[in-house]
Short mmCIF file of C-alpha atoms in Angstrom, two decimals:
data_model
loop_
_atom_site.label_atom_id
_atom_site.label_comp_id
_atom_site.label_asym_id
_atom_site.label_seq_id
_atom_site.Cartn_x
_atom_site.Cartn_y
_atom_site.Cartn_z
CA MET A 28 -0.14 -0.02 0.00
CA ASN A 29 1.72 3.87 -1.14
CA GLU A 30 1.02 5.43 2.31
CA ALA A 31 2.85 8.22 -0.13
CA LEU A 32 -0.55 8.61 -2.58
CA LEU A 33 -3.16 8.35 0.08
CA ARG A 34 -1.72 10.92 1.39
CA SER A 35 -0.92 13.66 -1.52
CA LEU A 36 -4.51 12.57 -2.82
CA THR A 37 -6.60 13.22 0.68
CA PRO A 38 -6.47 17.49 -0.45
CA SER A 39 -7.83 17.39 -2.93
CA VAL A 40 -10.46 14.75 -2.25
CA LEU A 41 -11.77 16.66 0.60
CA THR A 42 -11.93 19.60 -1.96
CA VAL A 43 -14.18 17.55 -4.24
CA LEU A 44 -16.55 17.45 -1.68
CA GLY A 45 -16.33 19.61 0.02
CA ARG A 46 -17.57 21.39 -3.27
CA ARG A 47 -20.49 19.20 -2.96
CA GLY A 48 -21.13 20.41 0.16
CA ALA A 49 -19.90 18.81 2.63
CA ASP A 50 -18.66 20.81 5.90
CA PHE A 51 -14.72 19.80 6.49
CA ALA A 52 -14.90 17.94 9.81
CA ALA A 53 -17.75 15.52 8.01
CA ALA A 54 -15.85 15.82 4.60
CA GLU A 55 -12.69 15.07 7.24
CA ASP A 56 -14.05 11.88 8.86
CA ALA A 57 -15.71 10.59 5.38
CA VAL A 58 -12.35 10.74 3.41
CA GLN A 59 -10.62 9.38 6.27
CA ASP A 60 -12.92 5.84 6.28
CA ALA A 61 -12.34 6.18 2.75
CA LEU A 62 -8.82 5.95 3.42
CA VAL A 63 -9.40 3.43 5.79
CA GLU A 64 -11.50 1.30 2.80
CA ALA A 65 -8.52 1.87 0.67
CA VAL A 66 -5.92 0.22 2.51
CA ARG A 67 -8.10 -2.77 3.03
CA VAL A 68 -9.29 -3.48 -0.51
CA TRP A 69 -6.63 -1.80 -2.63
CA PRO A 70 -3.89 -4.37 -2.12
CA ALA A 71 -5.67 -7.46 -3.38
CA ASP A 72 -7.71 -4.99 -6.16
CA PRO A 73 -5.81 -1.62 -7.09
CA PRO A 74 -7.75 1.32 -8.77
CA ARG A 75 -7.38 2.26 -12.46
CA ASP A 76 -8.10 6.15 -11.31
CA ALA A 77 -7.11 6.18 -7.79
CA LYS A 78 -8.73 10.14 -6.78
CA GLY A 79 -11.76 9.02 -8.12
CA TRP A 80 -12.35 5.58 -6.10
CA LEU A 81 -11.68 8.10 -2.99
CA VAL A 82 -13.95 10.53 -3.75
CA THR A 83 -16.61 8.10 -4.65
CA VAL A 84 -16.11 5.64 -1.50
CA ALA A 85 -15.63 9.03 0.22
CA TRP A 86 -19.04 10.53 -1.16
CA ARG A 87 -20.66 7.57 -0.31
CA LYS A 88 -19.90 7.44 3.19
CA PHE A 89 -20.55 11.45 4.12
CA LEU A 90 -23.67 10.35 2.81
CA ASP A 91 -24.49 8.02 5.15
CA ARG A 92 -22.91 9.63 7.68
CA ALA A 93 -25.38 12.73 6.93
CA ARG A 94 -28.20 10.20 7.05
CA ALA A 95 -27.48 9.34 10.53
CA GLU A 96 -27.33 11.97 11.90
CA ALA A 97 -30.17 13.13 10.44
CA ALA A 98 -31.98 9.93 11.55
CA ARG A 99 -30.45 10.86 15.63
CA ARG A 100 -31.18 14.18 15.04
CA ARG A 101 -35.25 13.13 14.86
CA ARG A 102 -34.59 11.18 17.77
CA GLU A 103 -33.81 13.82 20.07
CA ASP A 104 -36.45 16.03 18.88
CA LEU A 105 -38.96 13.61 19.64
CA VAL A 106 -37.29 12.91 23.20
CA GLY A 107 -36.98 16.86 23.39
CA GLY A 108 -40.76 17.28 22.87
CA GLU A 109 -41.36 15.35 26.10
CA PRO A 110 -41.00 17.71 28.87
CA ALA A 111 -38.97 17.44 31.56
CA SER A 112 -39.90 14.85 35.08
CA GLY A 113 -37.88 17.26 37.39
CA PRO A 114 -34.87 19.94 37.36
CA ALA A 115 -31.75 19.09 36.39
CA PRO A 116 -28.41 21.31 36.65
CA ALA A 117 -25.94 22.64 34.27
CA VAL A 118 -23.29 19.92 34.59
CA ASP A 119 -19.79 19.92 32.34
CA ASP A 120 -19.56 16.44 31.37
CA THR A 121 -16.75 17.09 29.40
CA LEU A 122 -13.49 16.04 31.37
CA GLN A 123 -15.81 12.67 31.94
CA LEU A 124 -15.93 12.16 27.86
CA TYR A 125 -12.38 12.59 28.03
CA PHE A 126 -12.50 9.19 30.44
CA LEU A 127 -14.63 7.28 28.51
CA CYS A 128 -13.40 7.45 25.57
CA ALA A 129 -9.93 6.13 27.39
CA HIS A 130 -11.22 3.01 27.80
CA PRO A 131 -9.27 0.32 28.93
CA SER A 132 -10.42 -2.43 25.89
CA LEU A 133 -8.28 0.54 23.99
CA THR A 134 -4.46 0.44 23.67
CA PRO A 135 -3.01 3.90 26.02
CA SER A 136 -2.62 5.27 22.07
CA SER A 137 -5.48 4.31 20.38
CA ALA A 138 -7.20 6.14 23.25
CA VAL A 139 -5.70 8.67 23.05
CA ALA A 140 -6.01 9.15 19.63
CA LEU A 141 -9.41 8.41 19.39
CA THR A 142 -10.08 11.11 22.56
CA LEU A 143 -8.29 13.87 20.16
CA ARG A 144 -10.85 13.19 16.85
CA ALA A 145 -13.87 12.51 19.29
CA VAL A 146 -13.91 15.25 21.68
CA GLY A 147 -10.35 16.81 22.11
CA GLY A 148 -11.97 18.53 18.27
CA LEU A 149 -8.46 18.12 16.45
CA THR A 150 -8.14 16.63 12.86
CA THR A 151 -6.53 13.69 11.94
CA ARG A 152 -4.12 15.34 10.31
CA GLN A 153 -2.32 17.05 13.01
CA ILE A 154 -3.09 14.36 15.76
CA ALA A 155 -0.62 12.33 13.03
CA ARG A 156 1.65 15.40 13.18
CA ALA A 157 1.59 14.74 16.94
CA TYR A 158 2.56 11.19 17.06
CA LEU A 159 5.09 11.73 14.13
CA VAL A 160 3.08 9.02 11.65
CA PRO A 161 1.46 8.84 8.31
CA GLU A 162 -2.25 10.32 8.32
CA ALA A 163 -3.63 7.66 6.56
CA THR A 164 -1.40 5.45 9.31
CA MET A 165 -3.38 7.64 12.38
CA ALA A 166 -7.19 7.21 10.66
CA GLN A 167 -6.36 3.43 9.97
CA ARG A 168 -5.61 3.65 14.22
CA ILE A 169 -8.88 5.97 14.85
CA SER A 170 -10.97 3.75 12.70
CA ARG A 171 -10.15 0.78 14.50
CA ALA A 172 -10.63 2.37 18.46
CA LYS A 173 -14.02 3.59 16.95
CA ARG A 174 -15.22 0.03 15.90
CA THR A 175 -13.51 -1.41 19.55
CA VAL A 176 -15.72 0.68 21.76
CA ALA A 177 -18.56 0.18 19.37
CA GLY A 178 -20.26 -2.05 21.40
CA VAL A 179 -18.20 -2.14 24.46
CA ARG A 180 -20.31 -0.75 27.83
CA PHE A 181 -18.92 2.79 29.09
CA ASP A 182 -18.64 1.04 32.41
CA ARG A 183 -14.98 1.11 33.26
CA PRO A 184 -13.25 4.65 32.43
CA GLY A 185 -9.77 4.59 31.20
CA ASP A 186 -6.70 5.55 33.46
CA ILE A 187 -5.23 8.81 34.80
CA SER A 188 -2.04 8.55 32.77
CA THR A 189 -4.19 8.72 28.75
CA VAL A 190 -6.32 11.69 30.17
CA LEU A 191 -3.77 13.36 30.60
CA ARG A 192 -1.81 12.50 27.37
CA VAL A 193 -5.11 14.06 25.73
CA LEU A 194 -5.32 17.00 27.96
CA TYR A 195 -1.57 18.04 27.25
CA LEU A 196 -1.64 17.11 23.07
CA VAL A 197 -4.74 19.39 22.72
CA PHE A 198 -3.39 22.10 25.00
CA ASN A 199 0.20 21.99 22.71
CA GLU A 200 -2.01 21.85 19.12
CA GLY A 201 -4.15 24.90 20.77
CA TYR A 202 -0.54 26.74 22.07
CA SER A 203 0.49 27.03 18.07
CA GLY A 204 -2.91 27.39 17.04
CA ASP A 205 -6.35 28.11 18.33
CA VAL A 206 -6.43 30.14 21.32
CA ASP A 207 -9.15 28.92 23.21
CA LEU A 208 -8.50 25.40 22.67
CA ALA A 209 -5.32 26.08 25.10
CA ALA A 210 -7.60 27.62 27.08
CA GLU A 211 -10.14 25.04 27.25
CA ALA A 212 -7.39 22.22 27.77
CA ILE A 213 -5.94 24.59 30.98
CA ARG A 214 -9.04 24.56 31.96
CA LEU A 215 -10.23 20.69 32.05
CA THR A 216 -6.76 20.32 33.84
CA ARG A 217 -8.06 22.56 36.79
CA GLN A 218 -10.98 20.43 37.21
CA LEU A 219 -9.69 17.27 37.01
CA SER A 220 -6.39 18.85 39.84
CA ALA A 221 -9.63 19.86 41.54
CA ARG A 222 -10.94 15.90 41.52
CA VAL A 223 -8.06 14.20 41.98
CA ASP A 224 -4.73 14.82 44.37
CA HIS A 225 -1.71 13.10 41.79
CA PRO A 226 1.49 14.43 41.41
CA GLU A 227 1.85 14.09 37.51
CA VAL A 228 -2.32 16.41 37.03
CA ALA A 229 0.00 18.76 39.21
CA GLY A 230 2.34 18.75 36.66
CA LEU A 231 1.01 19.39 33.41
CA LEU A 232 -1.65 21.91 35.26
CA ALA A 233 2.49 24.03 36.07
CA LEU A 234 3.22 22.82 32.42
CA MET A 235 0.41 24.41 30.81
CA LEU A 236 0.34 27.57 32.86
CA LEU A 237 3.66 28.79 32.88
CA HIS A 238 3.55 27.67 28.66
CA HIS A 239 0.60 30.01 28.51
CA ALA A 240 2.07 32.81 30.29
CA ARG A 241 4.63 33.76 27.39
CA ARG A 242 1.22 33.55 24.80
CA ALA A 243 1.28 37.27 24.05
CA ALA A 244 4.63 37.55 23.91
CA ARG A 245 5.37 34.75 21.51
CA THR A 246 4.23 36.84 18.28
CA ALA A 247 5.11 39.82 17.05
CA PRO A 248 2.14 42.84 15.67
CA ASP A 249 2.21 41.08 12.06
CA GLY A 250 1.77 37.34 13.14
CA SER A 251 5.42 36.58 13.21
CA LEU A 252 7.40 34.13 15.33
CA VAL A 253 9.25 35.66 18.16
CA PRO A 254 11.78 32.96 19.89
CA LEU A 255 12.28 33.18 23.36
CA ALA A 256 15.37 34.99 23.50
CA GLU A 257 13.80 37.82 21.77
CA GLN A 258 10.91 38.21 23.36
CA ASP A 259 9.96 41.04 25.01
CA ARG A 260 9.83 39.73 29.29
CA GLY A 261 7.45 42.54 30.70
CA ARG A 262 4.85 40.99 28.06
CA TRP A 263 4.23 37.25 29.96
CA ASP A 264 2.21 37.01 32.14
CA THR A 265 3.64 37.15 35.93
CA GLY A 266 0.50 36.02 37.56
CA SER A 267 0.22 32.46 35.89
CA ILE A 268 3.90 31.94 35.84
CA ALA A 269 3.62 32.74 39.76
CA GLU A 270 0.43 30.26 40.11
CA GLY A 271 2.76 27.46 37.88
CA VAL A 272 5.82 27.67 40.00
CA ALA A 273 4.04 27.55 42.75
CA ILE A 274 1.81 24.42 41.84
CA LEU A 275 5.02 22.38 40.70
CA GLN A 276 6.95 23.01 43.97
CA ALA A 277 4.08 21.33 45.80
CA ALA A 278 4.37 18.72 43.61
CA LEU A 279 7.88 18.33 43.30
CA ALA A 280 8.71 18.45 46.78
CA ARG A 281 6.23 14.79 46.87
CA ASP A 282 9.27 13.71 45.67
CA ARG A 283 6.81 11.70 43.09
CA LEU A 284 9.11 12.83 39.54
CA GLY A 285 6.73 12.36 36.61
CA GLU A 286 7.46 13.63 32.83
CA PHE A 287 5.04 17.06 33.01
CA GLN A 288 6.58 17.63 36.22
CA ALA A 289 9.84 17.13 34.79
CA GLN A 290 9.27 19.61 31.89
CA ALA A 291 7.36 22.00 33.85
CA ALA A 292 10.23 22.66 35.66
CA ILE A 293 12.08 23.70 32.66
CA ALA A 294 8.87 26.53 31.74
CA ALA A 295 9.81 27.16 34.93
CA LEU A 296 13.29 27.95 34.82
CA HIS A 297 13.15 29.90 31.86
CA ALA A 298 9.95 31.58 33.52
CA ASP A 299 12.38 32.49 35.95
CA ALA A 300 15.27 34.27 34.19
CA PRO A 301 14.76 38.00 33.74
CA THR A 302 16.55 37.89 30.68
CA PRO A 303 17.75 35.57 28.10
CA GLU A 304 21.51 35.74 29.48
CA GLU A 305 20.79 35.31 32.90
CA THR A 306 18.53 31.18 32.09
CA ASP A 307 20.37 28.61 34.07
CA TRP A 308 21.20 26.31 30.59
CA ALA A 309 23.44 23.52 33.19
CA GLN A 310 19.70 22.74 35.58
CA ILE A 311 17.80 22.57 32.03
CA VAL A 312 20.35 20.54 30.79
CA GLU A 313 20.03 17.96 34.17
CA TRP A 314 16.05 18.46 33.88
CA TYR A 315 15.87 17.44 30.44
CA ASP A 316 18.44 14.08 31.22
CA GLU A 317 15.59 13.47 34.62
CA LEU A 318 12.80 13.64 31.27
CA ALA A 319 14.54 11.57 28.74
CA ARG A 320 15.59 8.64 31.18
CA LEU A 321 11.35 9.15 32.33
CA THR A 322 10.40 8.92 28.34
CA ASP A 323 13.24 7.94 26.17
CA ASN A 324 11.69 10.56 23.44
CA PRO A 325 13.29 11.24 20.85
CA VAL A 326 12.30 14.52 20.81
CA VAL A 327 13.38 15.48 23.98
CA ARG A 328 16.72 14.55 23.01
CA LEU A 329 16.62 17.14 20.54
CA ASN A 330 15.60 19.95 22.96
CA ARG A 331 18.30 18.72 24.97
CA ALA A 332 20.98 19.09 22.22
CA VAL A 333 20.03 22.55 21.87
CA ALA A 334 20.08 23.14 25.71
CA VAL A 335 23.80 21.76 25.61
CA GLY A 336 25.01 24.00 23.22
CA GLU A 337 24.08 26.66 24.80
CA ALA A 338 25.05 25.14 28.04
CA ASP A 339 28.22 23.95 27.12
CA GLY A 340 28.78 26.09 23.52
CA PRO A 341 27.30 25.19 20.16
CA ARG A 342 29.69 22.35 19.30
CA ALA A 343 28.72 20.60 22.22
CA GLY A 344 25.24 21.11 20.93
CA LEU A 345 26.05 20.03 17.36
CA ALA A 346 27.93 16.74 19.69
CA ALA A 347 24.59 15.62 20.78
CA LEU A 348 22.72 16.43 18.01
CA ALA A 349 24.94 13.80 15.65
CA PRO A 350 23.41 10.54 16.74
CA LEU A 351 19.79 11.48 16.44
CA ASP A 352 17.67 10.72 13.51
CA ALA A 353 18.01 13.68 11.16
CA SER A 354 14.39 12.40 9.76
CA LEU A 355 12.97 14.09 13.42
CA PRO A 356 10.49 17.43 13.22
CA ARG A 357 12.77 21.00 13.55
CA HIS A 358 15.69 18.50 13.83
CA THR A 359 17.01 20.64 10.53
CA ALA A 360 16.45 23.59 12.50
CA VAL A 361 17.66 22.96 15.33
CA ALA A 362 20.92 22.30 13.33
CA ALA A 363 21.37 25.47 11.86
CA TYR A 364 20.73 27.60 15.00
CA LEU A 365 24.05 26.06 16.54
CA HIS A 366 25.67 26.25 12.76
CA GLU A 367 25.18 29.83 13.36
CA ARG A 368 25.98 29.61 17.08
CA ASP A 369 29.23 28.23 15.70
CA GLY A 370 29.51 30.95 13.66
CA ASP A 371 29.34 29.01 9.65
CA PRO A 372 26.56 30.75 8.46
CA VAL A 373 27.07 29.25 5.47
CA THR A 374 25.95 26.02 6.27
CA ALA A 375 23.29 27.80 8.97
CA ALA A 376 21.41 29.61 5.98
CA ARG A 377 20.87 26.49 3.57
CA LEU A 378 19.78 24.70 6.11
CA TYR A 379 17.60 27.48 7.84
CA ALA A 380 16.20 27.60 4.21
CA GLU A 381 16.10 23.75 4.64
CA ALA A 382 13.94 22.99 7.41
CA ALA A 383 11.71 26.04 6.13
CA LEU A 384 10.16 23.46 3.63
CA LYS A 385 9.67 21.43 6.12
CA ALA A 386 7.41 23.65 8.52
CA PRO A 387 4.79 22.34 9.78
CA ASP A 388 2.33 25.18 9.80
CA LEU A 389 3.44 28.89 7.84
CA ALA A 390 4.57 30.90 10.11
CA GLU A 391 7.16 28.80 11.11
CA ARG A 392 7.91 28.25 7.45
CA ASP A 393 8.24 32.10 7.34
CA HIS A 394 10.69 32.79 10.35
CA LEU A 395 12.53 29.81 8.94
CA THR A 396 12.52 31.50 5.93
CA ARG A 397 13.20 35.22 7.28
CA ARG A 398 16.57 33.65 9.31
CA ALA A 399 17.77 31.75 5.62
CA ALA A 400 18.15 35.80 4.19
CA ARG A 401 18.95 37.49 7.09
CA LEU A 402 22.57 34.80 7.47
CA ASN A 403 22.19 35.00 3.45
CA THR A 404 22.61 39.54 3.57
CA ARG A 405 25.06 39.47 6.25
CA ARG A 406 27.40 36.91 4.12
CA PRO A 407 30.60 39.06 1.61
CA HIS A 408 29.25 38.77 -2.05
#
């Protein structure tokens, strides 16, 4: 099965469905189902017109969903017309839905993917990007999860670690995009913290508050990204920073370290520095070492290479970067930054330009392109 072909066809199929009147979310669900069908059928019976096949199947899936949704609404309207049996308080059950989607019958990765799609509102593409897998692979994973829970009873909600992972990913997506999505993740994590006495819940809440405190300074008036070292720290929300640090200190005092507490500790060290030059990079490297031990995550090791470059010099940072897989997201951008710090503008400019082509969004692409252009204009001709 050629997953690259499926990924390349997905945007055009979505466009066709949109022209036929399908809203984006419904079209994406239909295309996701069509992709799963393609993975099942094509190896034995490949179509002559791949795009036409996907459009036909996706449109049929969309119509099936639309008919089912219309029938569901008719049933709800009938129930809604009946008089209420008594007063019912307004209850926000969003957090409960997170727990229900994290059902024990699912693997943790499938539960996270399903919750992000069904409750968190993320697209399949966003979820695939967070998990560093092809979109078609993630579409299959979500569809399998839906089939798995279709016939089970939701009387055994999932564990808290899965819910924390979902909230973390929703916040990350919102932090780099929709402000309300990040704020919603913080709101739900506050609710969870009020209900559950768990140091990692506190660690996640602290992490969110510390990152969100810098949000106003992350972009310039024209919408361009502002790197941490260049941000106006006077625009940081000191109230959120103080709250995040206090929550983190209380969690760390319980001596049950987890990955969210370690990440929050790194964020707190950045927030505590009055200027970029006063950042305690040596201690940040130590926290990255703890985080790598807890997670064995390659992205953590990538970020650690940056911290090593700041603490011990760019050559040390490049040495820490060398063993890592060059296909990691932002690997090329990190290499460019370290080469720039090492006084090699030619290599840095080339790598910034390469990184721009791989950037996950327009703002980051423009930022990296400007970096490359700035270095190129400084070079003697």
